[in-house]
PDB file of C-alpha atoms and ligand atoms in Angstrom:
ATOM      1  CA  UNK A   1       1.705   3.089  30.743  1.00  0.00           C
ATOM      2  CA  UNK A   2      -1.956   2.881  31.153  1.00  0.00           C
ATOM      3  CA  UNK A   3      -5.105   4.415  29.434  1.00  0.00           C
ATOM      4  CA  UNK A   4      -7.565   6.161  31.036  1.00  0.00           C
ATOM      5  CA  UNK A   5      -9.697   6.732  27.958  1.00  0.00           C
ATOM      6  CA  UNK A   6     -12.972   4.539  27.413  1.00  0.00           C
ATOM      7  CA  UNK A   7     -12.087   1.912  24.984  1.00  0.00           C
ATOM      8  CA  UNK A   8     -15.153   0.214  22.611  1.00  0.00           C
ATOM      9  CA  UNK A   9     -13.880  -3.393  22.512  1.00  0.00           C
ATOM     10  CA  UNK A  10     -15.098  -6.713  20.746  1.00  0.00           C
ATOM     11  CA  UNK A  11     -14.300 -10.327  19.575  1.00  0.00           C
ATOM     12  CA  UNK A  12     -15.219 -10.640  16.012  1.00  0.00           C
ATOM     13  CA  UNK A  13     -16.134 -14.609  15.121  1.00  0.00           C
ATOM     14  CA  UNK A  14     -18.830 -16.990  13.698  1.00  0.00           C
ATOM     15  CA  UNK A  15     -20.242 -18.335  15.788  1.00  0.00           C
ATOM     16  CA  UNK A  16     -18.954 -16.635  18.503  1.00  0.00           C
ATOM     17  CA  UNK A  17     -21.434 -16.982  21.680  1.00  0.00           C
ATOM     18  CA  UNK A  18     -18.960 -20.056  22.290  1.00  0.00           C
ATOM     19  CA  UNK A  19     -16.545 -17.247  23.154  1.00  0.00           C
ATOM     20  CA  UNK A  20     -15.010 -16.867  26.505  1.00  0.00           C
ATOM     21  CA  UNK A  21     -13.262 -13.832  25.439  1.00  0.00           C
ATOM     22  CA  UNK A  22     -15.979 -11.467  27.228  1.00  0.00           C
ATOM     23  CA  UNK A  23     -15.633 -12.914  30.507  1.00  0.00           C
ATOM     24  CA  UNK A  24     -12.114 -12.627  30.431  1.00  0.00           C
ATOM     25  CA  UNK A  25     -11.428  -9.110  29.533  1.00  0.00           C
ATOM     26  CA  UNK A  26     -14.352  -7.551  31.731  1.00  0.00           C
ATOM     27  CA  UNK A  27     -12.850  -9.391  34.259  1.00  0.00           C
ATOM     28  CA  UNK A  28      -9.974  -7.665  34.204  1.00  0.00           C
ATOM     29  CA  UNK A  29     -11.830  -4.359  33.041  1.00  0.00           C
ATOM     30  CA  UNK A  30     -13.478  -4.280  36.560  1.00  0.00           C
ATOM     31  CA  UNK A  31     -10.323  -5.703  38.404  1.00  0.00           C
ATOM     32  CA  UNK A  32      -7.995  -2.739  37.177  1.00  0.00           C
ATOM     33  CA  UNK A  33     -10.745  -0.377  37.027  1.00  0.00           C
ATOM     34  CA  UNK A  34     -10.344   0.970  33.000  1.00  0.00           C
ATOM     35  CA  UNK A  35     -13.039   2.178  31.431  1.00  0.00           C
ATOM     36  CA  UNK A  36     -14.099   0.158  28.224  1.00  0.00           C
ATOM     37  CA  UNK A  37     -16.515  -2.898  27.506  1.00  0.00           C
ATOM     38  CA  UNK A  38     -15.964  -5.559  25.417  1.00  0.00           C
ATOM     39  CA  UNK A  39     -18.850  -6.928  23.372  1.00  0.00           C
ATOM     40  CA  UNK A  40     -19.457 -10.411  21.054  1.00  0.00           C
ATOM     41  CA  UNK A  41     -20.451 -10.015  17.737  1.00  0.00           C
ATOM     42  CA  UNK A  42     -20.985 -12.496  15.371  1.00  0.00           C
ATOM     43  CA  UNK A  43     -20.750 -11.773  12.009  1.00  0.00           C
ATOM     44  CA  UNK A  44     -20.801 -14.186   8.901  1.00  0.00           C
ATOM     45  CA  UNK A  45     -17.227 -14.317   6.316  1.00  0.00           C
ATOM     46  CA  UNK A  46     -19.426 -12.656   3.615  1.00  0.00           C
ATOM     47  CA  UNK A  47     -20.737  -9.768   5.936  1.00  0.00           C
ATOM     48  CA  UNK A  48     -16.969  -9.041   7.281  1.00  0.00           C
ATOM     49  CA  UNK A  49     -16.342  -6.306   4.972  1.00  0.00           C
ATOM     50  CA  UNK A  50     -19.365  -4.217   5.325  1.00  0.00           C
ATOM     51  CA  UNK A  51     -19.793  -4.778   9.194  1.00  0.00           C
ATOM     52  CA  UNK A  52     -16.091  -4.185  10.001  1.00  0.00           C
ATOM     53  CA  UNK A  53     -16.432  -0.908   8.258  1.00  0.00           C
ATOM     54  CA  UNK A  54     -19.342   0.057  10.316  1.00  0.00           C
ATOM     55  CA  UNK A  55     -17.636  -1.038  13.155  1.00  0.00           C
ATOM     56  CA  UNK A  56     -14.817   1.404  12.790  1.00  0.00           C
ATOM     57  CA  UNK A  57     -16.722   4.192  11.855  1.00  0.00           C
ATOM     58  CA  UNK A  58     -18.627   3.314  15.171  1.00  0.00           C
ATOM     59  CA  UNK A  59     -15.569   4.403  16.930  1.00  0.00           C
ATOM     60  CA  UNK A  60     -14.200   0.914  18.303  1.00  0.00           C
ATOM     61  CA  UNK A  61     -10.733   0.979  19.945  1.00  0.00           C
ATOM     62  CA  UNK A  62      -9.407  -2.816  19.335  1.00  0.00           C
ATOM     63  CA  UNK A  63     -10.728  -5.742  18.306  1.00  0.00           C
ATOM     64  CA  UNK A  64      -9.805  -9.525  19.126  1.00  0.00           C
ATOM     65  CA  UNK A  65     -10.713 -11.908  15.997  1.00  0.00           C
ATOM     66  CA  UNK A  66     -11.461 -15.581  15.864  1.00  0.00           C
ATOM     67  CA  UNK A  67     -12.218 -18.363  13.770  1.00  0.00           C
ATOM     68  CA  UNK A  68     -12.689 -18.141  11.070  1.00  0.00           C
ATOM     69  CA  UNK A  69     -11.880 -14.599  10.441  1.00  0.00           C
ATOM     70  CA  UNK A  70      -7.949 -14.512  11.765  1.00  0.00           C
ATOM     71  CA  UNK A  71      -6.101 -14.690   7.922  1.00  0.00           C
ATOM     72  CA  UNK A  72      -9.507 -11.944   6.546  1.00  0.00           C
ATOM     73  CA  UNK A  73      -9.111  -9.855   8.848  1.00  0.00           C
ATOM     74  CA  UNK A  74      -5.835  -9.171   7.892  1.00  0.00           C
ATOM     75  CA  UNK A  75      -6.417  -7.217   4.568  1.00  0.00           C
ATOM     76  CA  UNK A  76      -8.368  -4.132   6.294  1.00  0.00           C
ATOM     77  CA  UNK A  77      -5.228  -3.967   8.714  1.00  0.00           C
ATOM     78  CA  UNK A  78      -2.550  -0.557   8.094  1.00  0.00           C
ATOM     79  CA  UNK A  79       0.360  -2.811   9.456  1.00  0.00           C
ATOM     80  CA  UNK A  80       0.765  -5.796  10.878  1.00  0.00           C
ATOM     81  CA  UNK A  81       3.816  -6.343  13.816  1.00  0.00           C
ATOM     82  CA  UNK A  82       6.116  -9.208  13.981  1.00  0.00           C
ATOM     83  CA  UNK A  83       4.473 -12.040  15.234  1.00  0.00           C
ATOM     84  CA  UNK A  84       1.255 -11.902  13.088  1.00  0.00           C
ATOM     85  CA  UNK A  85       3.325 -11.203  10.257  1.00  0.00           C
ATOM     86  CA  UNK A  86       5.400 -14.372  10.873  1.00  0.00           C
ATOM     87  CA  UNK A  87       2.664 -16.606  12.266  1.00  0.00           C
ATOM     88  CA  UNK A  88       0.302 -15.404   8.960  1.00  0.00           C
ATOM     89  CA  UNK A  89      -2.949 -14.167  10.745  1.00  0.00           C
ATOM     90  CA  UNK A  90      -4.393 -11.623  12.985  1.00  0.00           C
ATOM     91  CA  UNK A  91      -6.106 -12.200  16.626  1.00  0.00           C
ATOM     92  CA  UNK A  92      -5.678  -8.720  18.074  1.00  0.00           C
ATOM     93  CA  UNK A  93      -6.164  -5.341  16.514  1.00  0.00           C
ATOM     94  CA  UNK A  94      -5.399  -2.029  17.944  1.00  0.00           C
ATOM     95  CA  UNK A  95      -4.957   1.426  16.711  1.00  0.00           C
ATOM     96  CA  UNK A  96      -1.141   3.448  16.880  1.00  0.00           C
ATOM     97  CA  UNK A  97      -2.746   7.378  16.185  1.00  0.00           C
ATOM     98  CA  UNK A  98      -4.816   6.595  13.431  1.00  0.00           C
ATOM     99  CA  UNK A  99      -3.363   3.190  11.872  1.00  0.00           C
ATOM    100  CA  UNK A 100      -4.509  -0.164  12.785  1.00  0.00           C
ATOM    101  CA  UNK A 101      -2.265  -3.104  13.399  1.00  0.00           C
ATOM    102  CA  UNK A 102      -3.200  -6.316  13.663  1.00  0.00           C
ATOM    103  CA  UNK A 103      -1.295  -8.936  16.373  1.00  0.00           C
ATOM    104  CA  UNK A 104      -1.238 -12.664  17.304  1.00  0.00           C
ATOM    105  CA  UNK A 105      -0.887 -13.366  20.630  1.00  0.00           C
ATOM    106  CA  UNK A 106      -1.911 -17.171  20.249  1.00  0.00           C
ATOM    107  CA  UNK A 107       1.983 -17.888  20.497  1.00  0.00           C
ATOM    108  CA  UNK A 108       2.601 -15.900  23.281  1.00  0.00           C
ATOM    109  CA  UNK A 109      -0.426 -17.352  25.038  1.00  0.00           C
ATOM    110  CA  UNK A 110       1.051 -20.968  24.124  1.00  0.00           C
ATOM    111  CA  UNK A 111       4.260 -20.234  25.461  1.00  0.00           C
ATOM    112  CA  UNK A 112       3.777 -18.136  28.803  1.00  0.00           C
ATOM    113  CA  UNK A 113       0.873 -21.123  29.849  1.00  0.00           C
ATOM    114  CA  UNK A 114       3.630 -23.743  29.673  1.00  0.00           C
ATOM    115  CA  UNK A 115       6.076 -22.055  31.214  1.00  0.00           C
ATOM    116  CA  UNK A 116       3.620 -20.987  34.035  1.00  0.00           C
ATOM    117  CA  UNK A 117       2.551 -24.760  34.198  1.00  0.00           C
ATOM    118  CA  UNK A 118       5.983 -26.543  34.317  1.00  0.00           C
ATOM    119  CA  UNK A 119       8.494 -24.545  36.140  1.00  0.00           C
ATOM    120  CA  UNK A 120      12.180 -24.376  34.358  1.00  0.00           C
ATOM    121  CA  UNK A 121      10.928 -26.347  31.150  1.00  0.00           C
ATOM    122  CA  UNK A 122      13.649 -26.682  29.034  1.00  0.00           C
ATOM    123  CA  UNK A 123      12.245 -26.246  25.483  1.00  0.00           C
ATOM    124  CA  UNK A 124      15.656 -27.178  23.697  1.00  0.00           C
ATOM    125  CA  UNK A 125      16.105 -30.585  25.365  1.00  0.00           C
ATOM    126  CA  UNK A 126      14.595 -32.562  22.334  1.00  0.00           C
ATOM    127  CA  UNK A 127      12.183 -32.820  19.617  1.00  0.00           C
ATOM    128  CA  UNK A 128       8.153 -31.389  20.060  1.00  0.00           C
ATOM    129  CA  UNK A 129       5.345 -33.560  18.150  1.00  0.00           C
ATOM    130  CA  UNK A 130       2.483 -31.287  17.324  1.00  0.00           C
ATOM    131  CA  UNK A 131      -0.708 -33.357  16.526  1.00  0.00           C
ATOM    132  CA  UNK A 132      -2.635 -31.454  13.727  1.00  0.00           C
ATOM    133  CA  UNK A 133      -2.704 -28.653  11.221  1.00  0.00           C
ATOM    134  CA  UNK A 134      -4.757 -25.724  11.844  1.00  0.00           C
ATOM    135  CA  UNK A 135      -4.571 -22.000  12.825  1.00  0.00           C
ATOM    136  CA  UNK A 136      -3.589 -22.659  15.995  1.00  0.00           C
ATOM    137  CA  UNK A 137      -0.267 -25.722  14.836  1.00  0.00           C
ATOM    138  CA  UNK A 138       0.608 -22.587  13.078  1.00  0.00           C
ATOM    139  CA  UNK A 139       1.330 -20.546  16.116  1.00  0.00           C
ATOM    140  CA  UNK A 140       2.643 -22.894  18.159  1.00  0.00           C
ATOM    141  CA  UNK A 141       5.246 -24.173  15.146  1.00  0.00           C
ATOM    142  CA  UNK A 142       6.420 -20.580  15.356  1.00  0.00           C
ATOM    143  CA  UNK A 143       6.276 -20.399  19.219  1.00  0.00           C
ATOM    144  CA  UNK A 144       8.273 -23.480  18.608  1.00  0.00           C
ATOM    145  CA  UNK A 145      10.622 -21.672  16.266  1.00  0.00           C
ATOM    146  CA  UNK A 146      11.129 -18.577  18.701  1.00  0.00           C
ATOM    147  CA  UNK A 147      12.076 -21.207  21.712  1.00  0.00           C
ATOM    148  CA  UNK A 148      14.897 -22.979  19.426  1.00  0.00           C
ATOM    149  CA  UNK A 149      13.258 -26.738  19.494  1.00  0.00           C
ATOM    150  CA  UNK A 150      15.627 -28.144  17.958  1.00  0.00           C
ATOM    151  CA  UNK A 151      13.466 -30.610  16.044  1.00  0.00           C
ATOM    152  CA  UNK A 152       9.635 -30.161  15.305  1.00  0.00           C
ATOM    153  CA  UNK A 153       7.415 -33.212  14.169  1.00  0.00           C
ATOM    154  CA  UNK A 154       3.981 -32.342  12.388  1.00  0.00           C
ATOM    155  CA  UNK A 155       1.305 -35.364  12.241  1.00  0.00           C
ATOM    156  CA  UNK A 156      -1.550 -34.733  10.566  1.00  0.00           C
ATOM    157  CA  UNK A 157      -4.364 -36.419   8.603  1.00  0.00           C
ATOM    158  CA  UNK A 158      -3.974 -34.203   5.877  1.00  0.00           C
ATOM    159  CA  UNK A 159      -0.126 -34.016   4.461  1.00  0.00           C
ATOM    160  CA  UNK A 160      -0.741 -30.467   2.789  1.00  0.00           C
ATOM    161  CA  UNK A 161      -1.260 -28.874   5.892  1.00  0.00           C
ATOM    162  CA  UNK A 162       1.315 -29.915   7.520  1.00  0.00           C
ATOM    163  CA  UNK A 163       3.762 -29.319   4.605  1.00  0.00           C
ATOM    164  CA  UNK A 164       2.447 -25.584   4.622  1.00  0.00           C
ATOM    165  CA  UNK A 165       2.968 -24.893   8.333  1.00  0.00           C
ATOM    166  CA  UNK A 166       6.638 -27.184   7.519  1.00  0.00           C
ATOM    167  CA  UNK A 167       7.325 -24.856   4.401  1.00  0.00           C
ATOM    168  CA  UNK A 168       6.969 -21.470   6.577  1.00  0.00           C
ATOM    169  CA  UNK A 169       8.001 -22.444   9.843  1.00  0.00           C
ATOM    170  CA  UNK A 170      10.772 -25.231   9.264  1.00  0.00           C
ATOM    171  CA  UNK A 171       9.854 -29.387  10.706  1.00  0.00           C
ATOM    172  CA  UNK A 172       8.842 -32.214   9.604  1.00  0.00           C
ATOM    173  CA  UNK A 173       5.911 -33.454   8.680  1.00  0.00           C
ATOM    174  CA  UNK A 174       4.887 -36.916   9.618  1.00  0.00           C
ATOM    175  CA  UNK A 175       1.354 -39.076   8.509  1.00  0.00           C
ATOM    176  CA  UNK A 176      -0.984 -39.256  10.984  1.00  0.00           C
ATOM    177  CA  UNK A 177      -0.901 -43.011  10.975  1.00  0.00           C
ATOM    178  CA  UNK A 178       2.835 -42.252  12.092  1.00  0.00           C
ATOM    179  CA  UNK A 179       2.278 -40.260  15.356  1.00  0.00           C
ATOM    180  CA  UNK A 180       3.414 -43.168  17.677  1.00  0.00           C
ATOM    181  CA  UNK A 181       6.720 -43.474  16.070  1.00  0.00           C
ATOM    182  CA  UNK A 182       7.219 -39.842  15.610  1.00  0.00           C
ATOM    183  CA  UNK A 183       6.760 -40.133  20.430  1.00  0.00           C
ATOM    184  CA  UNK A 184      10.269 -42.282  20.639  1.00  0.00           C
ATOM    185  CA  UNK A 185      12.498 -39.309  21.490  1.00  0.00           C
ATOM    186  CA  UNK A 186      10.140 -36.770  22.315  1.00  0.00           C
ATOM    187  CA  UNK A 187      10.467 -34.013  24.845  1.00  0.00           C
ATOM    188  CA  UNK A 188       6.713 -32.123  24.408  1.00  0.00           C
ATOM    189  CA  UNK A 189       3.742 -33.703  22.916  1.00  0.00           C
ATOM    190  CA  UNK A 190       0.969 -30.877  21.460  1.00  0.00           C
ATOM    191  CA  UNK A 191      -3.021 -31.971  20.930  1.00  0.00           C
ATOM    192  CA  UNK A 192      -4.398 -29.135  18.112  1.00  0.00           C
ATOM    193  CA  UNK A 193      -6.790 -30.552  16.965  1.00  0.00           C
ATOM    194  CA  UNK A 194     -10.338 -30.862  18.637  1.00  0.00           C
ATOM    195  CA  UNK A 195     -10.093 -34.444  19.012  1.00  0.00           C
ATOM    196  CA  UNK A 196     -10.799 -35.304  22.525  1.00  0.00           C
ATOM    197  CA  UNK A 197     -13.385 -32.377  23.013  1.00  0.00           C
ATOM    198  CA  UNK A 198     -16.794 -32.730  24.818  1.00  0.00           C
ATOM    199  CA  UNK A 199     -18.673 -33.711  21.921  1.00  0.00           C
ATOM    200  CA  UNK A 200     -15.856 -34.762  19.475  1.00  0.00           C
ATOM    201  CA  UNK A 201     -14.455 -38.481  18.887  1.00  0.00           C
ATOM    202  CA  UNK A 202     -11.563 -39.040  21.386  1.00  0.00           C
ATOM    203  CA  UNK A 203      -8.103 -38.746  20.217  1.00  0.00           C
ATOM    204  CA  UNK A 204      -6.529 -42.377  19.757  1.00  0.00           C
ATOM    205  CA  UNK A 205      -2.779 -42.654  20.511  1.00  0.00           C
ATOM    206  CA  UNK A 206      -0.791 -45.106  22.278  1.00  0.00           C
ATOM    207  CA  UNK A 207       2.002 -42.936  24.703  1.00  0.00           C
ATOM    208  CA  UNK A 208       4.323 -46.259  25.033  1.00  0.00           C
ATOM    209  CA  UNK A 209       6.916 -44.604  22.968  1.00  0.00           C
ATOM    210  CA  UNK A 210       6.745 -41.134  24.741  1.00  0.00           C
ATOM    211  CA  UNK A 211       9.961 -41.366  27.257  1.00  0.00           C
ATOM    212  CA  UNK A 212       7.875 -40.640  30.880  1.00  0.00           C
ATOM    213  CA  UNK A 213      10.452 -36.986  31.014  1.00  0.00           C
ATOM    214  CA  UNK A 214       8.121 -35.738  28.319  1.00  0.00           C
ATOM    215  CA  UNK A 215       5.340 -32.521  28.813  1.00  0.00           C
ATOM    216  CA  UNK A 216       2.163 -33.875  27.164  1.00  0.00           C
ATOM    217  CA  UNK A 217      -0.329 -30.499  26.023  1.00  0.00           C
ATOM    218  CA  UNK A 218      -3.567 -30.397  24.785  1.00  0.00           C
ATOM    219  CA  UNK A 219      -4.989 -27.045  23.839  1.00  0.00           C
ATOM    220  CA  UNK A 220      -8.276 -28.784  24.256  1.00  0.00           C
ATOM    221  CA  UNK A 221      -9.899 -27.223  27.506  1.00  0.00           C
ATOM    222  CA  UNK A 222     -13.346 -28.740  27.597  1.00  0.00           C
ATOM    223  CA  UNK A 223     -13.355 -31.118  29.598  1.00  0.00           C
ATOM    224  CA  UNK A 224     -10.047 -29.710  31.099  1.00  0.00           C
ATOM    225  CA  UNK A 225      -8.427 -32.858  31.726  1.00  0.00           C
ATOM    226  CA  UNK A 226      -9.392 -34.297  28.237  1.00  0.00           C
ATOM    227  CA  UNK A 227      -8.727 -38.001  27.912  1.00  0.00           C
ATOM    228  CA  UNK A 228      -5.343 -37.621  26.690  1.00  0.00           C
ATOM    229  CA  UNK A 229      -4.185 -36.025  29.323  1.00  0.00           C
ATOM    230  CA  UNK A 230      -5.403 -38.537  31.884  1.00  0.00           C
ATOM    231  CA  UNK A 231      -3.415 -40.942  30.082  1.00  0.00           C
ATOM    232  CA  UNK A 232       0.008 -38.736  30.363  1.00  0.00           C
ATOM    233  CA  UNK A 233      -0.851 -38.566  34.009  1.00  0.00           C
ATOM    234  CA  UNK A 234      -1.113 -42.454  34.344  1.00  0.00           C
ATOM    235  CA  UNK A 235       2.145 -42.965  32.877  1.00  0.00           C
ATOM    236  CA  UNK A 236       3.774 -40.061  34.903  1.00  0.00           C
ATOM    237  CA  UNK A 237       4.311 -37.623  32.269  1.00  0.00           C
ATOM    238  CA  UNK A 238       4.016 -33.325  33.285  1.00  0.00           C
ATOM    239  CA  UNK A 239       0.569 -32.091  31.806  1.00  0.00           C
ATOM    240  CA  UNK A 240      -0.506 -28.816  30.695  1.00  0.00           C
ATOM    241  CA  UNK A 241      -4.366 -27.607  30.139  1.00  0.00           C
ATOM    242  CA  UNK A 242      -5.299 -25.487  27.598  1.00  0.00           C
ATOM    243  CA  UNK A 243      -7.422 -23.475  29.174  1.00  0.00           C
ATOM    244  CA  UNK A 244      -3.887 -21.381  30.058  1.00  0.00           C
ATOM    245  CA  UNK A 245      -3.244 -20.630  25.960  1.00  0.00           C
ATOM    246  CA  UNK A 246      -6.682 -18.315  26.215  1.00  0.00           C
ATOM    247  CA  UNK A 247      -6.273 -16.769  29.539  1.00  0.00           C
ATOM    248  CA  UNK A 248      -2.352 -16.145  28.245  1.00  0.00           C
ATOM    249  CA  UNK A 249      -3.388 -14.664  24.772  1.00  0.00           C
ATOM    250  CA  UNK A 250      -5.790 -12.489  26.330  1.00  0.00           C
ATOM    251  CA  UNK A 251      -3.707 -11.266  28.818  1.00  0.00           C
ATOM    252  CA  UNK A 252      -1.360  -9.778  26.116  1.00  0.00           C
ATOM    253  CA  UNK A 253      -3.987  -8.472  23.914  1.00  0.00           C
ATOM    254  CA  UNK A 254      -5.116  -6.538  27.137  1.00  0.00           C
ATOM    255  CA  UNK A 255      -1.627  -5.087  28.075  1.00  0.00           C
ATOM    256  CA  UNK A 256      -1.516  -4.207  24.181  1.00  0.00           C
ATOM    257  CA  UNK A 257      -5.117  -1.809  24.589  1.00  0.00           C
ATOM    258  CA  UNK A 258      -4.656  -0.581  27.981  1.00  0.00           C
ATOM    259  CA  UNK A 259      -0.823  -1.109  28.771  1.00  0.00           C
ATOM    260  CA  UNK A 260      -1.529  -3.261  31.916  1.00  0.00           C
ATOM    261  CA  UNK A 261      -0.301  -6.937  32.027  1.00  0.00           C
ATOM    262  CA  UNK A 262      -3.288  -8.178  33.696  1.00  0.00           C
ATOM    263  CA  UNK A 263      -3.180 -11.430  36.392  1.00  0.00           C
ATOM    264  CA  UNK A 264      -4.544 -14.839  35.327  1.00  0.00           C
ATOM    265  CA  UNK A 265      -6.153 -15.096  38.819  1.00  0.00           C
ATOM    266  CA  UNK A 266      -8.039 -17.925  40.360  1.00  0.00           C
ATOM    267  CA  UNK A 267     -11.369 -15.962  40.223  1.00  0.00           C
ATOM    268  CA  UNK A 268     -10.762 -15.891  36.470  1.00  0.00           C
ATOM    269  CA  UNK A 269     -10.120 -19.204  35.954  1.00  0.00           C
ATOM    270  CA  UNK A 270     -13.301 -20.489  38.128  1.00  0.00           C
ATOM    271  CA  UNK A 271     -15.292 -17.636  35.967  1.00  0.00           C
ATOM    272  CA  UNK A 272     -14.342 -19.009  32.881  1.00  0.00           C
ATOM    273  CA  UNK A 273     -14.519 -22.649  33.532  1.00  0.00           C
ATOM    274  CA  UNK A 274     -17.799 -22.710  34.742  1.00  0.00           C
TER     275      UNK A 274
HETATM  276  P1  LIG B 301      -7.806 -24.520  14.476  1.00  0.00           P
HETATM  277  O1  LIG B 301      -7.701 -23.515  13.359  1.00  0.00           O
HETATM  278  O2  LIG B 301      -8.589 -24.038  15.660  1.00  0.00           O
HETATM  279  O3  LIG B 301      -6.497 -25.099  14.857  1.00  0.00           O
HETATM  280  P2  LIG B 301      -8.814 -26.412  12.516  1.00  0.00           P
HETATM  281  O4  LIG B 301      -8.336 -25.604  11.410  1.00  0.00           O
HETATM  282  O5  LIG B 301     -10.204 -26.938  12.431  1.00  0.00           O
HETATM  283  O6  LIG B 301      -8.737 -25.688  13.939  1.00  0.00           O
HETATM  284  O7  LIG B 301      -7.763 -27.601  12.709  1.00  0.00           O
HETATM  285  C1  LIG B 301      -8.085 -28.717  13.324  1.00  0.00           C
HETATM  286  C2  LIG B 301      -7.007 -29.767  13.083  1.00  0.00           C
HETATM  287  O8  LIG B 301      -7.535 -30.963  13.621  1.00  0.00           O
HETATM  288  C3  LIG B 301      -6.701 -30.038  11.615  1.00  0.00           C
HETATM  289  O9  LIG B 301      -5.342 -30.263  11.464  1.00  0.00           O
HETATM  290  C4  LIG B 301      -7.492 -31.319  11.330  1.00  0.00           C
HETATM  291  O10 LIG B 301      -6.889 -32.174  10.385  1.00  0.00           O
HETATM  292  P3  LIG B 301      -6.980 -31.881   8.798  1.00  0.00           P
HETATM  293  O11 LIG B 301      -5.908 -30.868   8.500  1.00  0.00           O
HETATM  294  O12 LIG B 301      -6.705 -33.199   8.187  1.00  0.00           O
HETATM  295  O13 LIG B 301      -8.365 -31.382   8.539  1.00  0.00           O
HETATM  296  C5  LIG B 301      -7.435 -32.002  12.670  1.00  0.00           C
HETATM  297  N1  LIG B 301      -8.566 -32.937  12.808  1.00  0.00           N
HETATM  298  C6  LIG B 301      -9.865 -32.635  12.959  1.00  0.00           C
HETATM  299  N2  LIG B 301     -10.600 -33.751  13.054  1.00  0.00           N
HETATM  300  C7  LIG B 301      -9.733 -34.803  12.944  1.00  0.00           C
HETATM  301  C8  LIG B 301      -9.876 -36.239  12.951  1.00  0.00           C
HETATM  302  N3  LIG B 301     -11.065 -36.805  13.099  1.00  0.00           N
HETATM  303  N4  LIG B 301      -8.745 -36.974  12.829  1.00  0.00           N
HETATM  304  C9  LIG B 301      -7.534 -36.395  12.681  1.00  0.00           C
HETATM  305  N5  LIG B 301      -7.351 -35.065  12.663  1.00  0.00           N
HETATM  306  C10 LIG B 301      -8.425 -34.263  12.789  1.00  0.00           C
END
């Protein structure tokens, strides 16, 4: 069902010009012509409070919230559905008559961009190794969850965040100095962390253990093909891009406001990669 009334939309982050989210959504504004715009706006943790109030009582429609807002946010929501409930923050807000739920569509996002990358991938085959243990580990372990791997691995530099993603979303959780051994039977190899980002020191890991029938991912997107995943693609493993888990994420938070499921088109990918 779609919407024909104007909807006020914005990302909510700091920083946030960084964000791509714009782009993407009046993209798809213009493409379906809906009416709406969809606006940046920065605000500091200590300001969230205050400015999200006078955000609401300026009449927005739906929000999309990013680092390092995503677990705030969550206290000025009236209900929160499934997924964000489960996964533990918010990325997506949007108002049913007048109460505001809060969604995460970062698992979504995670899962339709692999299975849009690698035809018929068979997520129960064998174990997944997720490198690192931030907001976004935490989605995919429960993206994991949802797709019955049958064994998850969590390496990461520090143990306690791992063992609180383990705790809530069942795994393992493995040292980072252990990530090569935790490759020997692996069917799906996740970068989350921003190792390997223009900018950022590269990620160091040896693949010799990762059997070549493996999908190596890196949610990394800039540069595209990060180094990582040129070294998958020497050995002969499947790669996926991350640039997919935003265009995916989006493209449910949009069908959520305006009841559309919008097209990751190759206009929108050139857009948003330049
Ligand atoms: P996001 O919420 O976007 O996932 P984040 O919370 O900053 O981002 O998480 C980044 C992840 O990358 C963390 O797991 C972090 O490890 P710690 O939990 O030990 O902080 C990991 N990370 C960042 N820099 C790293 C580095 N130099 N070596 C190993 N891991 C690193």
């Amino acid at each position: 069902m779609s919407d024909d009334h104007y909807k006020k939309l914005a990302v909510l982050g700091h920083p946030i010009k960084q964000s791509k989210s714009p782009i993407i959504h009046k993209h798809w504004i213009e493409k379906y012509g809906v009416k709406g715009d969809y606006a940046a706006i920065d605000i500091p943790p200590a300001a969230l409070e205050h400015e999200f109030g006078e955000l609401i009582a300026a009449g927005y429609n739906g929000f999309n919230v990013t680092a390092p807002h995503k677990q705030d946010i969550m206290q000025y929501c009236d209900a929160r559905d499934r997924d964000a409930y489960e996964i533990g923050a918010v990325n997506t807000l949007y108002f049913k008559g007048d109460k505001l739920w809060g969604s995460n569509t970062d698992s979504y996002g995670f899962i339709e961009n692999l299975e849009n990358s690698v035809k018929n991938f068979d997520w129960t085959k064998g174990p997944a190794v997720i490198l690192g243990a931030g907001g976004a580990a935490r989605a995919i372990a429960y993206a994991l969850k949802q797709k019955s791997v049958p064994i998850v691995r969590i390496c990461n530099r520090t143990i306690a965040n791992a063992s609180d993603i383990v705790a809530d979303m069942g795994g393992y959780v493995m040292p980072w100095d252990q990530k090569e051994e935790a490759l020997l039977d692996a069917n799906l190899l996740i970068n989350t962390t921003s190792l390997g980002m223009t900018g950022k020191a590269p990620l160091e890991i040896n693949l010799d253990n990762l059997p070549q029938t493996a999908t190596v991912y890196d949610i990394v997107y800039a540069p595209l093909i990060t180094p990582l995943l040129e070294q998958a693609q020497a050995r002969g493993n499947q790669t996926v891009t991350g640039i997919g888990m935003l265009l995916y994420q989006a493209q449910k938070a949009f069908e959520i406001w305006y009841g559309i499921k919008p097209d990751v088109d190759d206009d929108l990918i050139e857009k948003v990669l330049k």
